[in-house]
mmCIF file with all atom_site columns, C-alpha atoms in Angstrom:
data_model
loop_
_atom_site.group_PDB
_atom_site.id
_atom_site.type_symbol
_atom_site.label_atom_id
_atom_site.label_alt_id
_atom_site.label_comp_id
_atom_site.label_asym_id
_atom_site.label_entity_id
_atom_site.label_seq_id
_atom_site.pdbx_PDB_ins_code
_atom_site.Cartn_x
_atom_site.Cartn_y
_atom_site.Cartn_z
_atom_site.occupancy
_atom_site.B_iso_or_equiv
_atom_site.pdbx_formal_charge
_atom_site.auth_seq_id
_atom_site.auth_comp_id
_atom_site.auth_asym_id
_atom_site.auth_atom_id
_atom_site.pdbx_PDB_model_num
ATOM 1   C CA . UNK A 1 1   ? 25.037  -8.557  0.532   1.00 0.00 ? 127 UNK A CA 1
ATOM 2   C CA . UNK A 1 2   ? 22.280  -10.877 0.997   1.00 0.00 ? 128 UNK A CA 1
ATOM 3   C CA . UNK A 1 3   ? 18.890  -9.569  2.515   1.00 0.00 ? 129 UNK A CA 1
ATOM 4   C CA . UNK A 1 4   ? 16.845  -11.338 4.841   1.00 0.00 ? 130 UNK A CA 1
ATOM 5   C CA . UNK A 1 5   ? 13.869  -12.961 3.206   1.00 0.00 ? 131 UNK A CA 1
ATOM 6   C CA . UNK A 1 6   ? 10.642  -11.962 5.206   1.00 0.00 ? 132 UNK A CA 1
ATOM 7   C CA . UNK A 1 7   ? 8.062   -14.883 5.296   1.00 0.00 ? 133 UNK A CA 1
ATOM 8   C CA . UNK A 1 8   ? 4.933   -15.398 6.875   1.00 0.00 ? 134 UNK A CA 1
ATOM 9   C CA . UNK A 1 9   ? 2.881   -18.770 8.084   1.00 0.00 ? 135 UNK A CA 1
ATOM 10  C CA . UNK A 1 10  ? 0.214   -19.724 5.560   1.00 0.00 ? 136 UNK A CA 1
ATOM 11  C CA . UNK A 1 11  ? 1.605   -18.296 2.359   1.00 0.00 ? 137 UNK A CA 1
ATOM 12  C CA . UNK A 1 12  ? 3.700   -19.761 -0.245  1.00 0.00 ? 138 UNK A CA 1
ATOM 13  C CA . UNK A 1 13  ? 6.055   -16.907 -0.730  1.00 0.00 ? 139 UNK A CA 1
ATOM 14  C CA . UNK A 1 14  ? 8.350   -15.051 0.623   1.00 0.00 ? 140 UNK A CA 1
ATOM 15  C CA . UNK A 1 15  ? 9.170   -11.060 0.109   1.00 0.00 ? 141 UNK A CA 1
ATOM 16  C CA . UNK A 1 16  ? 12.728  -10.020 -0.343  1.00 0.00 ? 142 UNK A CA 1
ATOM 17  C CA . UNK A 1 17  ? 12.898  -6.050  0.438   1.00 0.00 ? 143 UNK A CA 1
ATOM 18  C CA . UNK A 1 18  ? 15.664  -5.352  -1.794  1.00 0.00 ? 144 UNK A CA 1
ATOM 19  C CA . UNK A 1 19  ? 13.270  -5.810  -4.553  1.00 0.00 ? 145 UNK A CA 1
ATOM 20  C CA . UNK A 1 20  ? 11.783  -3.120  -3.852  1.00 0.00 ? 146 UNK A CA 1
ATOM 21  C CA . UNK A 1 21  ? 14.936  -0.982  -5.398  1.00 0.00 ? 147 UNK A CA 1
ATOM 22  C CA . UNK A 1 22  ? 14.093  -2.302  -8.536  1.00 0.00 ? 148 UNK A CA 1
ATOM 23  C CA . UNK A 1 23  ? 10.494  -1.763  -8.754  1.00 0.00 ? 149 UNK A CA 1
ATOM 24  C CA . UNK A 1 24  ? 8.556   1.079   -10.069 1.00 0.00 ? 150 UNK A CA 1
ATOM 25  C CA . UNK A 1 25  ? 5.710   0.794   -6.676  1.00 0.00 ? 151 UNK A CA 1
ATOM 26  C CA . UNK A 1 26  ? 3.332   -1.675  -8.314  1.00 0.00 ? 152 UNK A CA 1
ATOM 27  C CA . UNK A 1 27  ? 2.198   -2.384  -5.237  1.00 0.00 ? 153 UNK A CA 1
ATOM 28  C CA . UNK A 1 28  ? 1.147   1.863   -5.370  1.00 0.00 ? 154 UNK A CA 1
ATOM 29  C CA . UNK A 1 29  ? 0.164   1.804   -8.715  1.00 0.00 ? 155 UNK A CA 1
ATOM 30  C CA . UNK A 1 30  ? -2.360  0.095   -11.043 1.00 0.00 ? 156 UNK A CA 1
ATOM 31  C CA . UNK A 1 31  ? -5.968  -0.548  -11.246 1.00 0.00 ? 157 UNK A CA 1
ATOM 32  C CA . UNK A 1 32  ? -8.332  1.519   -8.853  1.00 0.00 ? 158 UNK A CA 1
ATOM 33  C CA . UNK A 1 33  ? -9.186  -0.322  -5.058  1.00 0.00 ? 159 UNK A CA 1
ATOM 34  C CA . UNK A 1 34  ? -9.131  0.785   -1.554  1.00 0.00 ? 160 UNK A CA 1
ATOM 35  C CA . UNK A 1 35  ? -6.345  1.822   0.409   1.00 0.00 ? 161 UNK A CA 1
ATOM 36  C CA . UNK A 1 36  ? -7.508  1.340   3.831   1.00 0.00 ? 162 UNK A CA 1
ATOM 37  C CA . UNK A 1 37  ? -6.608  3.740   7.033   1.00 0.00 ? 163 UNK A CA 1
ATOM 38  C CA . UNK A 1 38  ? -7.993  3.366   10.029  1.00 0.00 ? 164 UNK A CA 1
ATOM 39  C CA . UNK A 1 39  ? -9.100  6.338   12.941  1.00 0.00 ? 165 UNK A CA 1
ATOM 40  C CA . UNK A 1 40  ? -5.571  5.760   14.555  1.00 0.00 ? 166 UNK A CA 1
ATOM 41  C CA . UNK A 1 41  ? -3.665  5.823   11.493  1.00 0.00 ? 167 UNK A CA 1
ATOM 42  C CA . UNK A 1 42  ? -5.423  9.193   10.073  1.00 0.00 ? 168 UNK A CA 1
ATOM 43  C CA . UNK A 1 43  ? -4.716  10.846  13.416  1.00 0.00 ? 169 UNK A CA 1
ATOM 44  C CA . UNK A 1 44  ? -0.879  9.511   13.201  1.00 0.00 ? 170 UNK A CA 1
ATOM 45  C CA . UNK A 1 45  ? -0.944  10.672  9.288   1.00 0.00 ? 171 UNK A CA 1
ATOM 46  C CA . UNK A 1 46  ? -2.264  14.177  9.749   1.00 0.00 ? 172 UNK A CA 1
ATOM 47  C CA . UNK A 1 47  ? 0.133   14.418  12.745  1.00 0.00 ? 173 UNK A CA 1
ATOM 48  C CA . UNK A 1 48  ? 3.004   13.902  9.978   1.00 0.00 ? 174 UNK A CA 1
ATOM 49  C CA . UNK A 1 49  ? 1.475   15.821  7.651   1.00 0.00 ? 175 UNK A CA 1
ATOM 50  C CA . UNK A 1 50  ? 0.550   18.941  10.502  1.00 0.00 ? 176 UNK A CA 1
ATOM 51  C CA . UNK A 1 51  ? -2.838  19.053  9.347   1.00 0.00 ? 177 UNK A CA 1
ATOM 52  C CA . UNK A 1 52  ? -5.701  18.799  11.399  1.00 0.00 ? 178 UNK A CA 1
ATOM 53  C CA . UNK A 1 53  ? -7.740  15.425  10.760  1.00 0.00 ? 179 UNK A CA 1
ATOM 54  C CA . UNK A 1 54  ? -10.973 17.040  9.057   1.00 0.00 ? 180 UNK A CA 1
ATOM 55  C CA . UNK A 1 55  ? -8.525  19.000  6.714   1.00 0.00 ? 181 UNK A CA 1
ATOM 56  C CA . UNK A 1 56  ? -6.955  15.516  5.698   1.00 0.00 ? 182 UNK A CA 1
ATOM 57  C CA . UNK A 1 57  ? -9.731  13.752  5.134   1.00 0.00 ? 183 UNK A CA 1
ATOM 58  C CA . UNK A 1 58  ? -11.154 16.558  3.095   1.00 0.00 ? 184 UNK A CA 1
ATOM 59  C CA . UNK A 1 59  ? -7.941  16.678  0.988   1.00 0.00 ? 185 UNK A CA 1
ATOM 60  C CA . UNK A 1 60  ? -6.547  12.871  1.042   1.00 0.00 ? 186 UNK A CA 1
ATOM 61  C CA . UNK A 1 61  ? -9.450  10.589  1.895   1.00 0.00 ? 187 UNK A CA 1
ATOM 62  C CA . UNK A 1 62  ? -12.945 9.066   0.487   1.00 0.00 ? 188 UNK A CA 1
ATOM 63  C CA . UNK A 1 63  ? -15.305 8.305   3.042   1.00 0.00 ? 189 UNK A CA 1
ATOM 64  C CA . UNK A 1 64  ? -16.856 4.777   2.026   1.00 0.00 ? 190 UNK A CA 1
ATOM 65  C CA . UNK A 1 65  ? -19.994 3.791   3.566   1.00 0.00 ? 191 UNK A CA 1
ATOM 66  C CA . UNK A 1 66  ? -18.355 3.831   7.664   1.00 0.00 ? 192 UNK A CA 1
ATOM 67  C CA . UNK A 1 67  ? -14.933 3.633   6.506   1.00 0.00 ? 193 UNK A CA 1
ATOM 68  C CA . UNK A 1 68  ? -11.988 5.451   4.848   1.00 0.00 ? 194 UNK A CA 1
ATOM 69  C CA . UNK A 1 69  ? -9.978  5.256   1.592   1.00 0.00 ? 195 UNK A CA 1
ATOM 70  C CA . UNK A 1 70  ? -6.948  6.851   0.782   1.00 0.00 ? 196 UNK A CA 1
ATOM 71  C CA . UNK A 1 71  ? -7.573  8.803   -2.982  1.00 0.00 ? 197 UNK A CA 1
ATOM 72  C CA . UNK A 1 72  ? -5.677  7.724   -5.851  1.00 0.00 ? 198 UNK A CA 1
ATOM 73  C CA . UNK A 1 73  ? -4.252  9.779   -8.917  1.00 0.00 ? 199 UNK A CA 1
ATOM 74  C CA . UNK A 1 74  ? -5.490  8.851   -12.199 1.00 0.00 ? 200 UNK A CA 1
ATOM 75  C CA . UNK A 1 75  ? -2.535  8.523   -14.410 1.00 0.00 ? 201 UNK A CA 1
ATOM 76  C CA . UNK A 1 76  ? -3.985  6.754   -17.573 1.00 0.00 ? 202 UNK A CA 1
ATOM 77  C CA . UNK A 1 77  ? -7.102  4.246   -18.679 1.00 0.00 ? 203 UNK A CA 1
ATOM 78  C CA . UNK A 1 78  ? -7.039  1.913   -15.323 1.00 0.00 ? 204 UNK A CA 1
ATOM 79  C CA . UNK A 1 79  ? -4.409  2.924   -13.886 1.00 0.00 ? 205 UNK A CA 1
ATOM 80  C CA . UNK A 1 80  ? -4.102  5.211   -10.478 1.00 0.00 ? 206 UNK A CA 1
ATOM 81  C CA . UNK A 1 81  ? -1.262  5.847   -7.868  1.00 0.00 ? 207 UNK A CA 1
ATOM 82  C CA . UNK A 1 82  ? -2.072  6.238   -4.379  1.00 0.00 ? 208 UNK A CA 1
ATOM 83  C CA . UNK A 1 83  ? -1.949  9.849   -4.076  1.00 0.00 ? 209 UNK A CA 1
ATOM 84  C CA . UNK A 1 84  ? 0.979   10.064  -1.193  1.00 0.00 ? 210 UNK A CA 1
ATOM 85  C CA . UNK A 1 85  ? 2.844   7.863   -3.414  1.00 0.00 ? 211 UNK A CA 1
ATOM 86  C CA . UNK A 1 86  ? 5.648   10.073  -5.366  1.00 0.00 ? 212 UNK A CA 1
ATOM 87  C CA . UNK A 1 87  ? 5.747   9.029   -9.062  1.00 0.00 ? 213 UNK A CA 1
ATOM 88  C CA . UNK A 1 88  ? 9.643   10.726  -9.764  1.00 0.00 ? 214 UNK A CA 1
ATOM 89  C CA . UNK A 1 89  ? 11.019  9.016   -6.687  1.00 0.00 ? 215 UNK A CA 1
ATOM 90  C CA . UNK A 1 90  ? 9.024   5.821   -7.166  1.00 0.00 ? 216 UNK A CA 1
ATOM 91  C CA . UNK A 1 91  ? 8.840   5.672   -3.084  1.00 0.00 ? 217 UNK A CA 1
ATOM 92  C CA . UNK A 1 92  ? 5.668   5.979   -0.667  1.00 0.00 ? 218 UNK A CA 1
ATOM 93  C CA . UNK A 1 93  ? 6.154   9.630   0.559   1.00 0.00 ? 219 UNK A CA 1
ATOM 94  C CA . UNK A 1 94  ? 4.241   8.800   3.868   1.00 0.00 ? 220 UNK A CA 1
ATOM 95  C CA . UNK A 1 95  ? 6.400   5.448   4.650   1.00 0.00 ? 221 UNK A CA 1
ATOM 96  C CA . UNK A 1 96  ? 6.904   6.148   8.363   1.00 0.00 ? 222 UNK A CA 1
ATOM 97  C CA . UNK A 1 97  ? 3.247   6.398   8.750   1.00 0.00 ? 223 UNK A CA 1
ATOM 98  C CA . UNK A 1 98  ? 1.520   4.125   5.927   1.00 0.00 ? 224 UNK A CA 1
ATOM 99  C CA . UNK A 1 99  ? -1.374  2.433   7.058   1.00 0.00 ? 225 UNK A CA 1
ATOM 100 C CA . UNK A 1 100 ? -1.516  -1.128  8.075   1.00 0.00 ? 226 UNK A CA 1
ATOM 101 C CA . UNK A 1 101 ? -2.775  -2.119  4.871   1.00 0.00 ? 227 UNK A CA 1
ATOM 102 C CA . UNK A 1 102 ? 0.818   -0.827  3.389   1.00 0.00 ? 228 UNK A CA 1
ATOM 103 C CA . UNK A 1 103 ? 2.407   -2.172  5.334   1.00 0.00 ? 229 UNK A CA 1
ATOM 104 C CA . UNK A 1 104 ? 1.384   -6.346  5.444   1.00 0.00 ? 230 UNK A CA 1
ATOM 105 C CA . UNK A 1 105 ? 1.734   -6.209  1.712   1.00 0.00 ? 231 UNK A CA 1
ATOM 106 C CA . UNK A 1 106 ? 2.411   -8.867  0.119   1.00 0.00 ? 232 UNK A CA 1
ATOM 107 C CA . UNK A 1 107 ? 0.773   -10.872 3.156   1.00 0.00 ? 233 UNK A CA 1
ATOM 108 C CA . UNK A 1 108 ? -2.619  -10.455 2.468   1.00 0.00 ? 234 UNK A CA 1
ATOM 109 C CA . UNK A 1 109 ? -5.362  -12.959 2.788   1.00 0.00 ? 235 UNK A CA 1
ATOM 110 C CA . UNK A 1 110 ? -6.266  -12.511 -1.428  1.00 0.00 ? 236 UNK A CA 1
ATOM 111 C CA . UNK A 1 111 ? -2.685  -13.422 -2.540  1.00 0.00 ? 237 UNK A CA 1
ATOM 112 C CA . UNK A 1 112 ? -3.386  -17.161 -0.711  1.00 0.00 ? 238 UNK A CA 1
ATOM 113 C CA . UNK A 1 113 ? -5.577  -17.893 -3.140  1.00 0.00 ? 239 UNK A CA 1
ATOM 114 C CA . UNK A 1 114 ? -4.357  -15.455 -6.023  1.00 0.00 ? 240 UNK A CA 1
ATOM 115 C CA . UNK A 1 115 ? -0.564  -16.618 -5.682  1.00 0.00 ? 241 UNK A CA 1
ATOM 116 C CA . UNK A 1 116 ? -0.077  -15.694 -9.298  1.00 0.00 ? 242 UNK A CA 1
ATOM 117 C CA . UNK A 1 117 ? -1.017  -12.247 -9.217  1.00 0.00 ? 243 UNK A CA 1
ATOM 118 C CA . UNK A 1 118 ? 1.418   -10.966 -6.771  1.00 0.00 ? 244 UNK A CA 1
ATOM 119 C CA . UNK A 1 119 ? 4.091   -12.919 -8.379  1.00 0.00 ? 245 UNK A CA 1
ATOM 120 C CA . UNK A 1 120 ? 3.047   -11.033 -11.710 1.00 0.00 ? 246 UNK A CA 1
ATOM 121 C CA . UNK A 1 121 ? 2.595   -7.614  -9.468  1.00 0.00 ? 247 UNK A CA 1
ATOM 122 C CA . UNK A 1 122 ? 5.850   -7.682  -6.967  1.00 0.00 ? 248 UNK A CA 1
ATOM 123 C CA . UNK A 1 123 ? 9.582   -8.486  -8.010  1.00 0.00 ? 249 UNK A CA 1
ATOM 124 C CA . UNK A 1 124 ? 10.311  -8.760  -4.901  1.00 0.00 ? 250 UNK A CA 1
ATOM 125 C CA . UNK A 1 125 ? 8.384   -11.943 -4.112  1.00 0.00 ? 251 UNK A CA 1
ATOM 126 C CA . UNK A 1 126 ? 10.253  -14.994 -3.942  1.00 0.00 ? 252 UNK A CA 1
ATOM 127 C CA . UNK A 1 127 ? 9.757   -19.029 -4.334  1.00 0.00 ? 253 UNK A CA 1
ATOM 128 C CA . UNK A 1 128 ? 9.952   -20.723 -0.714  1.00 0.00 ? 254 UNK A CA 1
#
């Protein structure tokens, strides 16, 4: 069965999802950076998670300077998992209600001019 390639104007690439079956989440998993989640998405998230929002940004979030970043597991030297990501299933255990951030990857604005990095980071990413 051949999946449908996702592609996007302005980028090189294109994602195929099925490579995602293969992968161990490296778009979860490696050095430490900011997951990004907006006011809408951590009301939509603690919804999911039936917590109330102050409880889940207690628990799941850094506050950075006016914004918010999901917190990340430490699981060696330089490398971290984001913390709703579930290291047995190698799957995002929030997936209906990942932020925004989530859910453009690959498609982000650094991989234009850093094509060689996500082709290093994503299997899944594919020659146009």
């Amino acid at each position: 069965i051949l999946s449908e390639l996702i592609k996007k104007d302005g980028f090189n690439f294109a994602f195929d999802p099925k490579g995602c079956d293969s992968c161990s989440g490296n778009c979860c998993i490696g050095e430490s950076g900011y997951i990004w989640i907006n006011t809408q998405e951590i009301k939509a998230l603690a919804l999911n998670l039936n917590l109330d929002v102050e409880e889940l940004k207690r628990r799941y979030l850094n506050k950075i300077s006016y914004k918010y970043s999901i917190k990340e597991i430490k699981l060696s030297s330089n490398n971290f998992a984001c913390s709703f990501f579930n290291l047995e299933k190698k799957q995002c255990s929030i997936y209906s209600v990942r932020p925004n951030q989530c859910r453009t990857f690959p498609f982000w604005d650094y991989f234009k001019e850093n094509e060689k990095e996500v082709y290093k980071e994503c299997p899944a990413i594919k020659n146009l």
